[in-house]
């Protein structure tokens, strides 16, 4: 009875709070004259159109809206609660750099991150986040990346050998590449950051429980959109964390139970890795391959943390949280990005051949390229940059101002009254959806061919408009890895992952698209490849998420 009573109380409180929010949102607001597309649903607003979309229509819908309404327009969340959709470079600079202390992550997003990973980089804000970045930033410098590059090659070769066993000369095989990309990305993070092996990559093409959990985490988050926003803020301070966790068992909600079990698995795995690595560090033993070489980033973190002052030192709980954070962030986005590149290369055999010729030519005499030589390959660099420009794995970043503020725009926008304005008054608490992919594809910045995938664009000087836009992103005038103090700490690590994997795979294999299936990219927090069903209604290879490709041995010529 106690569990039912708790559920009823929480439900009533949630409904009361929800009604209050709806009524508050409908009062006269500084946003009332900001223009935007009409929503198809009062209940769901633009969420199924722009933010969580089980088709590939979200890209075109947003492109049309940005073209019509400009760099800032108004949309609707649940129950007509307004949000701002921002792609203007000047406004984005204010959100992520100039006024970053004003714009914070959404409260529900922070809570979900903390439940999933603990008090790590994704779930900390303010002074504590700065403290963690201060210790962790030096761990991802180029010197450390150079040291782990041979480890990356080892992982890539293991994957290549296993895939090659399914193919013989003159023949091809349909191979589901998403599990391979996921397993390889996880192993790269495991070996390069943690000194831990998650995947042997020598077995059948399937993902283990831990790998599957990480891959399904974002889609699971996306299924809690309503409760995350409206219920979590109400219940976050009820009792102790242990009480709240036990209370979940009394709520008849299978998806919530699944999420709890996912969080448990992530924590227990990270705790096991931390204890093993801490013992190895204390004993000075890094000779065992399963414990890493001592060059992996976690070993360096433990060493730096031990030498830090009391005020700068991270707690064990924080370090364990970083393990979960790095594992998730390094695997999910990188595996999707690798799949996107392979998908694009499969659609364009000519560009695939160009990339292969560059890789084969560079490796003919040098073998495995060191970090600097690999990074210097111009066409490989263009393929990676152009893919991350046009198809960022995380198309949106969401922020909320903690006080009333103003967002200026580089190009005036038109209001519903027909007036043109150069700044937008943003009330405290307004949801601001920052469009990474529209910033990266803005034709005013990148030119008329901004929507085209052209790796060769990076071989020539970029348009002057790119420099004039003063985009704040940390990577190649792009917002792909965010900007400012919350920019992705491991973006060079991710770039190295992609380039090593592509150099080894494209050298050995030729990739093409199956004739009986089509892959689209759905939006579930991040963009995921989804296999469209065959005409008879059966899913290709028995799965929804996936990237089936025809793989054959590449010609050595």
Coordinates of C-alpha atoms in Angstrom, one line a residue:
X1 CA 0.0 0.0 0.0
X2 CA 2.9 2.4 0.7
X3 CA 4.1 2.1 -2.8
X4 CA 0.7 2.9 -4.3
X5 CA 0.3 5.8 -1.9
X6 CA 3.6 7.2 -3.0
X7 CA 2.7 6.9 -6.6
X8 CA -0.7 8.6 -6.1
X9 CA 0.9 11.5 -4.2
X10 CA 3.6 12.0 -6.8
X11 CA 1.0 11.8 -9.6
X12 CA -1.2 14.5 -8.0
X13 CA 1.7 16.7 -7.3
X14 CA 2.9 16.3 -10.9
X15 CA -0.5 17.2 -12.4
X16 CA -0.8 20.2 -10.1
X17 CA 2.6 21.5 -11.0
X18 CA 2.0 20.8 -14.7
X19 CA -1.3 22.9 -14.7
X20 CA 0.6 25.7 -13.0
X21 CA 3.3 25.6 -15.6
X22 CA 0.8 25.6 -18.5
X23 CA -1.1 28.6 -17.1
X24 CA 2.2 30.4 -16.4
X25 CA 3.4 29.8 -19.9
X26 CA 0.3 31.3 -21.4
X27 CA 0.6 34.6 -19.7
X28 CA 1.9 37.6 -21.6
X29 CA 5.5 36.9 -22.4
X30 CA 8.4 38.8 -24.2
X31 CA 8.3 35.8 -26.6
X32 CA 4.7 36.4 -27.7
X33 CA 5.8 38.2 -30.9
X34 CA 8.6 35.9 -31.9
X35 CA 7.5 34.1 -35.0
X36 CA 7.7 30.4 -35.7
X37 CA 5.9 27.5 -37.4
X38 CA 2.5 26.4 -36.1
X39 CA 2.5 23.2 -34.1
X40 CA 0.5 20.2 -35.3
X41 CA -0.4 19.2 -31.7
X42 CA -1.3 21.2 -28.6
X43 CA -0.2 18.2 -26.5
X44 CA 3.2 17.5 -28.1
X45 CA 4.0 20.8 -29.8
X46 CA 7.0 20.6 -32.1
X47 CA 8.7 17.7 -30.2
X48 CA 7.8 15.0 -32.8
X49 CA 8.8 17.4 -35.7
X50 CA 12.1 18.7 -34.4
X51 CA 13.4 16.9 -31.3
X52 CA 12.3 13.3 -31.2
X53 CA 11.5 12.0 -34.7
X54 CA 11.1 8.4 -35.9
X55 CA 11.8 9.2 -39.5
X56 CA 14.3 11.4 -41.4
X57 CA 11.8 14.2 -41.8
X58 CA 13.1 16.3 -38.9
X59 CA 16.0 17.6 -40.9
X60 CA 13.9 19.0 -43.7
X61 CA 11.3 20.4 -41.3
X62 CA 13.9 22.3 -39.4
X63 CA 15.6 23.5 -42.6
X64 CA 12.3 24.9 -43.9
X65 CA 11.6 26.7 -40.6
X66 CA 15.1 28.2 -40.4
X67 CA 14.9 29.4 -44.0
X68 CA 11.5 31.1 -43.3
X69 CA 11.9 32.4 -39.8
X70 CA 15.7 33.0 -39.5
X71 CA 18.3 32.4 -36.9
X72 CA 15.9 32.4 -33.9
X73 CA 12.3 31.2 -34.0
X74 CA 9.7 30.1 -31.5
X75 CA 8.4 26.6 -31.2
X76 CA 6.2 24.7 -28.7
X77 CA 7.0 22.0 -26.2
X78 CA 4.3 20.0 -24.4
X79 CA 1.1 22.0 -23.7
X80 CA 2.3 25.0 -25.8
X81 CA 5.2 25.8 -23.5
X82 CA 7.4 27.9 -25.8
X83 CA 11.0 27.3 -26.6
X84 CA 13.5 29.2 -28.8
X85 CA 15.3 27.4 -31.7
X86 CA 18.6 29.1 -32.2
X87 CA 21.1 28.7 -35.1
X88 CA 22.4 32.3 -35.5
X89 CA 26.2 32.3 -34.8
X90 CA 26.1 35.5 -32.8
X91 CA 23.4 34.2 -30.5
X92 CA 25.2 30.9 -30.1
X93 CA 28.3 32.7 -29.1
X94 CA 26.4 34.4 -26.3
X95 CA 24.9 31.1 -25.2
X96 CA 28.1 29.1 -25.1
X97 CA 30.9 31.6 -24.5
X98 CA 30.0 35.2 -23.6
X99 CA 27.1 34.4 -21.3
X100 CA 27.8 30.8 -20.5
X101 CA 27.4 31.5 -16.8
X102 CA 23.8 32.5 -17.5
X103 CA 22.9 29.6 -19.8
X104 CA 22.9 26.2 -18.1
X105 CA 21.9 22.7 -19.0
X106 CA 18.3 21.8 -18.4
X107 CA 17.5 20.6 -14.8
X108 CA 16.0 17.4 -16.0
X109 CA 19.0 16.7 -18.3
X110 CA 21.4 17.2 -15.4
X111 CA 19.4 14.9 -13.2
X112 CA 19.2 12.1 -15.8
X113 CA 22.9 12.4 -16.4
X114 CA 23.6 12.2 -12.7
X115 CA 21.4 9.1 -12.4
X116 CA 23.1 7.5 -15.3
X117 CA 26.7 8.4 -14.7
X118 CA 27.1 10.0 -11.3
X119 CA 28.7 13.3 -10.6
X120 CA 30.8 13.5 -13.7
X121 CA 31.4 16.2 -16.4
X122 CA 27.9 15.7 -18.0
X123 CA 26.0 16.2 -14.7
X124 CA 28.0 18.9 -13.0
X125 CA 27.6 22.7 -13.4
X126 CA 29.3 25.8 -12.2
X127 CA 32.3 25.7 -9.9
X128 CA 32.3 21.9 -9.6
X129 CA 32.3 21.4 -13.4
X130 CA 35.2 23.9 -13.7
X131 CA 37.1 22.0 -11.0
X132 CA 36.7 18.7 -12.9
X133 CA 37.7 20.3 -16.2
X134 CA 40.8 21.8 -14.6
X135 CA 42.1 18.3 -13.7
X136 CA 40.9 16.5 -16.8
X137 CA 41.7 18.9 -19.6
X138 CA 45.5 18.1 -19.7
X139 CA 44.8 14.4 -20.0
X140 CA 43.5 14.8 -23.6
X141 CA 46.5 16.7 -25.0
X142 CA 48.3 15.6 -28.2
X143 CA 51.2 14.1 -26.3
X144 CA 48.9 11.6 -24.7
X145 CA 47.0 10.9 -27.9
X146 CA 50.3 10.2 -29.7
X147 CA 51.1 7.6 -27.0
X148 CA 47.8 5.7 -27.4
X149 CA 47.7 5.7 -31.2
X150 CA 49.4 2.3 -31.5
X151 CA 46.7 0.9 -29.2
X152 CA 44.0 2.3 -31.5
X153 CA 45.6 0.5 -34.5
X154 CA 45.6 -2.8 -32.6
X155 CA 41.8 -2.5 -32.0
X156 CA 41.2 -1.6 -35.6
X157 CA 43.2 -4.5 -36.9
X158 CA 41.3 -6.9 -34.6
X159 CA 38.0 -5.7 -36.1
X160 CA 39.3 -5.9 -39.6
X161 CA 40.6 -9.5 -39.3
X162 CA 37.3 -10.7 -37.8
X163 CA 35.2 -9.0 -40.5
X164 CA 37.6 -10.4 -43.2
X165 CA 36.8 -14.0 -42.1
X166 CA 33.3 -13.5 -43.5
X167 CA 34.6 -12.5 -46.9
X168 CA 36.6 -14.3 -49.6
X169 CA 38.3 -12.9 -52.7
X170 CA 35.8 -12.3 -55.5
X171 CA 32.8 -12.5 -53.1
X172 CA 31.0 -10.1 -50.8
X173 CA 28.8 -10.4 -47.7
X174 CA 26.0 -8.3 -46.2
X175 CA 27.4 -7.2 -42.8
X176 CA 25.6 -5.3 -40.1
X177 CA 28.1 -2.5 -39.4
X178 CA 26.4 -0.7 -36.5
X179 CA 27.2 -3.4 -33.9
X180 CA 30.8 -3.6 -35.2
X181 CA 31.2 0.2 -35.0
X182 CA 29.7 0.2 -31.5
X183 CA 31.9 -2.6 -30.2
X184 CA 35.0 -1.1 -31.8
X185 CA 34.3 2.4 -30.4
X186 CA 33.7 1.0 -26.9
X187 CA 37.0 -1.0 -27.1
X188 CA 38.9 2.1 -28.3
X189 CA 37.6 4.0 -25.2
X190 CA 38.3 1.0 -23.0
X191 CA 41.9 0.7 -24.1
X192 CA 42.7 4.3 -24.7
X193 CA 41.1 5.9 -21.7
X194 CA 40.5 3.2 -19.1
X195 CA 43.2 0.6 -19.8
X196 CA 40.4 -2.0 -19.9
X197 CA 39.2 -4.4 -22.6
X198 CA 35.4 -4.5 -23.1
X199 CA 35.4 -6.4 -26.5
X200 CA 37.7 -9.0 -27.9
X201 CA 36.3 -8.2 -31.4
X202 CA 37.2 -11.8 -32.3
X203 CA 33.7 -13.3 -31.9
X204 CA 30.5 -13.3 -33.8
X205 CA 28.9 -10.0 -34.8
X206 CA 26.9 -9.3 -31.7
X207 CA 26.9 -6.8 -28.8
X208 CA 27.2 -7.8 -25.2
X209 CA 24.9 -6.7 -22.4
X210 CA 27.1 -3.7 -21.4
X211 CA 27.6 -2.6 -25.0
X212 CA 23.9 -2.8 -25.7
X213 CA 23.0 -0.9 -22.6
X214 CA 25.2 2.0 -23.6
X215 CA 23.9 2.1 -27.1
X216 CA 20.3 2.1 -25.9
X217 CA 20.7 4.7 -23.2
X218 CA 19.9 7.8 -25.3
X219 CA 16.8 6.2 -27.0
X220 CA 15.7 5.2 -23.5
X221 CA 16.2 8.8 -22.2
X222 CA 14.1 10.1 -25.1
X223 CA 11.2 7.9 -24.1
X224 CA 11.0 9.8 -20.8
X225 CA 10.6 13.2 -22.2
X226 CA 7.4 14.2 -20.3
X227 CA 8.4 12.7 -17.0
X228 CA 11.9 14.1 -17.2
X229 CA 10.7 17.6 -17.6
X230 CA 7.6 17.6 -15.3
X231 CA 8.0 14.8 -12.7
X232 CA 11.7 14.6 -11.9
X233 CA 12.0 18.1 -10.5
X234 CA 9.2 17.3 -8.1
X235 CA 10.6 14.0 -6.8
X236 CA 14.4 14.6 -6.9
X237 CA 14.5 15.7 -3.2
X238 CA 12.0 13.2 -1.7
X239 CA 14.0 11.1 0.8
X240 CA 17.4 9.7 0.2
X241 CA 18.8 8.4 -3.2
X242 CA 18.5 4.9 -1.8
X243 CA 14.8 5.5 -0.9
X244 CA 14.0 6.9 -4.3
X245 CA 15.7 4.0 -6.0
X246 CA 13.7 1.4 -3.9
X247 CA 10.5 3.4 -4.6
X248 CA 10.9 2.8 -8.3
X249 CA 10.3 -0.8 -7.8
X250 CA 6.7 -0.1 -6.6
X251 CA 5.9 2.0 -9.7
X252 CA 4.3 -0.1 -12.5
X253 CA 6.5 1.3 -15.2
X254 CA 8.7 -1.2 -17.1
X255 CA 10.7 1.4 -18.9
X256 CA 11.6 3.1 -15.7
X257 CA 12.7 -0.3 -14.2
X258 CA 14.8 -0.8 -17.4
X259 CA 16.4 2.6 -16.9
X260 CA 17.2 1.8 -13.3
X261 CA 18.8 -1.5 -14.3
X262 CA 20.9 0.3 -17.0
X263 CA 22.2 2.7 -14.4
X264 CA 23.1 -0.1 -12.0
X265 CA 25.1 -1.9 -14.7
X266 CA 27.0 1.2 -15.7
X267 CA 27.9 2.0 -12.1
X268 CA 28.9 -1.5 -11.2
X269 CA 31.1 -1.8 -14.2
X270 CA 32.7 1.6 -13.6
X271 CA 33.3 0.7 -10.0
X272 CA 35.0 -2.6 -11.0
X273 CA 37.3 -0.8 -13.5
X274 CA 38.1 1.9 -10.9
X275 CA 39.1 -0.6 -8.2
X276 CA 41.3 -2.6 -10.6
X277 CA 43.0 0.5 -12.0
X278 CA 43.5 2.0 -8.5
X279 CA 45.1 -1.2 -7.3
X280 CA 47.3 -1.4 -10.3
X281 CA 48.3 2.2 -9.8
X282 CA 49.1 1.7 -6.1
X283 CA 51.1 -1.4 -6.9
X284 CA 52.8 0.2 -9.9
X285 CA 51.8 -2.7 -12.1
X286 CA 50.8 -1.9 -15.7
X287 CA 52.5 -4.8 -17.4
X288 CA 49.4 -6.8 -17.7
X289 CA 47.6 -6.0 -20.9
X290 CA 44.2 -6.3 -19.3
X291 CA 45.2 -3.6 -16.8
X292 CA 46.6 -1.3 -19.5
X293 CA 50.0 0.1 -20.3
X294 CA 50.1 3.0 -18.0
X295 CA 49.7 5.4 -20.9
X296 CA 45.9 5.2 -20.9
X297 CA 44.2 8.3 -19.7
X298 CA 42.7 6.9 -16.5
X299 CA 46.1 6.0 -15.2
X300 CA 47.2 9.6 -15.8
X301 CA 44.1 10.9 -14.1
X302 CA 44.8 8.8 -11.0
X303 CA 48.3 10.1 -10.9
X304 CA 47.3 13.7 -11.4
X305 CA 44.6 13.5 -8.8
X306 CA 46.9 12.0 -6.2
X307 CA 49.3 15.0 -6.7
X308 CA 46.5 17.6 -6.7
X309 CA 45.9 19.9 -3.7
X310 CA 43.0 19.1 -1.4
X311 CA 40.9 21.8 -3.0
X312 CA 41.5 20.5 -6.5
X313 CA 41.4 16.8 -5.8
X314 CA 38.4 14.8 -7.1
X315 CA 36.6 12.3 -4.9
X316 CA 36.4 8.6 -5.7
X317 CA 32.8 9.1 -6.6
X318 CA 33.7 11.7 -9.1
X319 CA 36.4 9.6 -10.8
X320 CA 34.0 6.6 -11.0
X321 CA 31.5 9.0 -12.6
X322 CA 34.1 10.1 -15.2
X323 CA 34.6 6.4 -16.2
X324 CA 30.9 6.1 -17.0
X325 CA 30.8 9.5 -18.7
X326 CA 33.9 8.9 -20.9
X327 CA 32.7 5.4 -21.8
X328 CA 29.2 6.6 -22.9
X329 CA 30.3 9.8 -24.6
X330 CA 33.3 8.2 -26.4
X331 CA 31.3 5.2 -27.7
X332 CA 27.8 6.5 -28.6
X333 CA 28.7 9.5 -30.8
X334 CA 31.8 8.0 -32.3
X335 CA 30.1 4.8 -33.4
X336 CA 27.3 6.8 -35.0
X337 CA 29.8 9.1 -36.7
X338 CA 31.8 6.1 -38.0
X339 CA 28.5 4.6 -39.4
X340 CA 27.6 7.9 -41.0
X341 CA 31.0 8.0 -42.8
X342 CA 30.7 4.4 -44.0
X343 CA 27.1 5.1 -45.2
X344 CA 28.2 8.2 -47.1
X345 CA 31.1 6.4 -48.7
X346 CA 28.8 3.5 -49.7
X347 CA 26.6 6.1 -51.5
X348 CA 29.5 7.6 -53.3
X349 CA 32.0 5.0 -54.7
X350 CA 34.1 7.6 -56.4
X351 CA 34.9 9.4 -53.1
X352 CA 35.4 6.1 -51.4
X353 CA 38.0 5.2 -54.1
X354 CA 39.7 8.6 -53.7
X355 CA 40.0 8.0 -49.9
X356 CA 41.3 4.5 -50.4
X357 CA 44.0 5.6 -52.9
X358 CA 45.2 8.2 -50.4
X359 CA 45.3 5.7 -47.5
X360 CA 47.0 2.9 -49.5
X361 CA 49.6 5.3 -51.0
X362 CA 50.5 6.7 -47.6
X363 CA 50.8 3.3 -46.0
X364 CA 52.7 1.6 -48.8
X365 CA 56.1 2.5 -47.4
X366 CA 55.4 3.7 -43.9
X367 CA 53.0 1.0 -42.6
X368 CA 50.9 2.3 -39.7
X369 CA 51.1 6.1 -39.7
X370 CA 52.0 7.9 -36.5
X371 CA 49.6 10.4 -35.0
X372 CA 50.9 13.4 -36.9
X373 CA 51.1 11.7 -40.3
X374 CA 47.6 10.3 -40.0
X375 CA 46.2 13.7 -39.0
X376 CA 48.0 15.2 -42.0
X377 CA 46.3 13.1 -44.7
X378 CA 44.3 15.7 -46.5
X379 CA 41.4 13.7 -48.0
X380 CA 40.9 11.6 -44.9
X381 CA 40.8 14.9 -42.9
X382 CA 38.2 16.3 -45.4
X383 CA 36.0 13.2 -45.1
X384 CA 36.0 13.4 -41.3
X385 CA 35.5 17.1 -41.1
X386 CA 32.8 17.2 -43.7
X387 CA 30.9 14.4 -42.1
X388 CA 31.0 16.0 -38.7
X389 CA 30.0 19.3 -40.3
X390 CA 27.0 18.1 -42.2
X391 CA 25.9 15.3 -39.9
X392 CA 26.9 16.0 -36.2
X393 CA 26.0 13.0 -34.1
X394 CA 24.2 15.3 -31.6
X395 CA 22.3 17.8 -33.7
X396 CA 21.0 19.8 -30.8
X397 CA 22.3 21.2 -27.5
X398 CA 19.8 22.5 -25.0
X399 CA 20.3 25.4 -22.5
X400 CA 18.1 27.4 -20.1
X401 CA 18.9 30.9 -18.8
X402 CA 18.9 31.2 -15.0
X403 CA 18.0 34.9 -15.3
X404 CA 16.3 37.2 -17.8
X405 CA 18.7 37.9 -20.6
X406 CA 19.1 39.0 -24.3
X407 CA 20.3 37.1 -27.3
X408 CA 21.6 39.3 -30.2
X409 CA 21.5 38.0 -33.8
X410 CA 23.8 38.7 -36.7
X411 CA 21.0 38.9 -39.1
X412 CA 17.7 40.6 -38.1
X413 CA 14.6 38.5 -37.7
X414 CA 11.0 39.4 -38.4
X415 CA 8.4 39.4 -35.7
X416 CA 4.7 38.5 -36.0
X417 CA 4.0 42.3 -36.0
X418 CA 6.2 42.7 -39.2
X419 CA 9.0 44.4 -37.3
X420 CA 12.7 43.5 -37.8
X421 CA 14.6 43.1 -34.5
X422 CA 18.3 42.5 -33.9
X423 CA 18.0 40.9 -30.4
X424 CA 15.5 38.7 -28.6
X425 CA 14.6 39.2 -24.9
X426 CA 14.8 35.7 -23.3
X427 CA 12.9 35.2 -20.0
X428 CA 14.5 33.2 -17.2
X429 CA 13.7 29.5 -17.6
X430 CA 13.1 29.6 -21.3
X431 CA 14.2 26.4 -23.1
X432 CA 16.8 27.3 -25.7
X433 CA 17.4 24.6 -28.3
X434 CA 20.8 25.3 -29.9
X435 CA 21.0 23.9 -33.4
X436 CA 24.4 22.4 -34.1
X437 CA 23.5 21.0 -37.5
X438 CA 21.8 24.2 -38.8
X439 CA 24.8 26.3 -37.6
X440 CA 27.1 23.9 -39.5
X441 CA 24.9 24.0 -42.7
X442 CA 24.0 27.7 -42.7
X443 CA 24.3 28.7 -46.4
X444 CA 25.0 32.3 -45.4
X445 CA 28.2 31.0 -43.8
X446 CA 29.1 27.9 -45.8
X447 CA 27.9 29.0 -49.3
X448 CA 25.2 27.7 -51.6
X449 CA 26.6 24.1 -51.5
X450 CA 26.3 24.0 -47.6
X451 CA 23.9 21.1 -47.8
X452 CA 26.2 19.0 -49.9
X453 CA 28.7 16.4 -48.6
X454 CA 31.9 17.6 -50.3
X455 CA 35.1 16.4 -48.5
X456 CA 37.1 18.3 -51.1
X457 CA 35.9 21.7 -49.7
X458 CA 38.5 21.4 -46.9
X459 CA 41.4 21.2 -49.4
X460 CA 40.9 24.8 -50.3
X461 CA 40.6 27.9 -48.1
X462 CA 37.1 28.2 -46.6
X463 CA 34.8 31.1 -47.7
X464 CA 35.6 34.3 -46.0
X465 CA 32.1 34.3 -44.6
X466 CA 33.1 31.4 -42.3
X467 CA 35.8 33.5 -40.7
X468 CA 33.5 36.5 -40.5
X469 CA 30.8 34.5 -38.7
X470 CA 33.2 33.9 -35.8
X471 CA 31.7 30.6 -34.9
X472 CA 32.6 29.7 -31.4
X473 CA 33.1 25.9 -31.8
X474 CA 36.3 24.3 -30.7
X475 CA 36.6 22.3 -33.9
X476 CA 37.1 23.6 -37.4
X477 CA 34.6 26.5 -37.2
X478 CA 31.9 24.0 -36.3
X479 CA 29.6 23.6 -33.4
X480 CA 29.8 19.8 -33.6
X481 CA 31.8 19.5 -30.3
X482 CA 30.1 22.5 -28.7
X483 CA 32.0 25.6 -27.5
X484 CA 33.2 27.4 -24.4
X485 CA 33.7 25.8 -21.0
X486 CA 31.4 22.9 -21.7
X487 CA 32.9 22.0 -25.1
X488 CA 33.6 18.3 -25.6
X489 CA 36.8 17.5 -23.7
X490 CA 37.7 14.5 -25.9
X491 CA 37.1 15.9 -29.4
X492 CA 40.6 15.2 -30.5
X493 CA 40.3 11.7 -29.1
X494 CA 37.1 11.2 -31.1
X495 CA 38.9 12.5 -34.3
X496 CA 41.7 10.0 -33.8
X497 CA 39.3 7.1 -33.3
X498 CA 37.5 7.9 -36.6
X499 CA 40.7 8.4 -38.6
X500 CA 42.4 5.2 -37.4
X501 CA 39.3 3.1 -38.0
X502 CA 38.7 4.5 -41.4
X503 CA 42.3 4.1 -42.5
X504 CA 42.3 0.4 -41.6
X505 CA 38.8 -0.5 -42.8
X506 CA 38.8 1.5 -46.1
X507 CA 42.2 0.2 -47.0
X508 CA 41.0 -3.4 -46.8
X509 CA 37.3 -3.3 -47.7
X510 CA 34.9 -1.9 -50.2
X511 CA 31.5 -0.8 -49.0
X512 CA 28.2 -0.5 -50.9
X513 CA 24.5 -0.4 -50.2
X514 CA 22.2 -3.4 -50.2
X515 CA 19.5 -3.3 -52.9
X516 CA 16.6 -4.5 -50.7
X517 CA 16.9 -2.0 -47.8
X518 CA 17.2 1.7 -47.0
X519 CA 18.8 3.4 -44.0
X520 CA 17.4 6.6 -42.6
X521 CA 18.7 8.6 -39.6
X522 CA 16.1 9.0 -36.9
X523 CA 16.5 11.5 -34.0
X524 CA 16.5 10.0 -30.5
X525 CA 18.5 12.6 -28.7
X526 CA 21.3 11.9 -31.1
X527 CA 21.0 10.7 -34.7
X528 CA 20.8 6.9 -35.1
X529 CA 20.8 4.8 -38.3
X530 CA 17.6 2.9 -38.7
X531 CA 16.8 0.2 -41.3
X532 CA 13.6 0.6 -43.1
X533 CA 11.5 -2.5 -43.4
X534 CA 11.3 -4.6 -46.6
X535 CA 8.0 -4.5 -48.6
X536 CA 6.9 -7.7 -46.8
X537 CA 7.0 -5.9 -43.5
X538 CA 10.0 -7.8 -42.0
X539 CA 12.9 -5.7 -40.6
X540 CA 16.2 -6.1 -42.4
X541 CA 18.5 -8.4 -40.4
X542 CA 15.8 -8.6 -37.7
X543 CA 16.6 -5.3 -36.1
X544 CA 15.5 -1.6 -36.1
X545 CA 18.7 0.3 -35.4
X546 CA 21.4 -0.8 -37.9
X547 CA 23.5 -0.2 -40.9
X548 CA 23.6 -3.2 -43.2
X549 CA 26.3 -2.8 -45.9
X550 CA 27.7 -5.0 -48.7
X551 CA 31.3 -5.6 -47.8
X552 CA 33.9 -7.0 -50.1
X553 CA 37.7 -7.1 -50.2
X554 CA 39.1 -4.0 -51.8
X555 CA 41.3 -4.2 -54.9
X556 CA 44.9 -3.6 -54.0
X557 CA 45.4 -1.6 -57.2

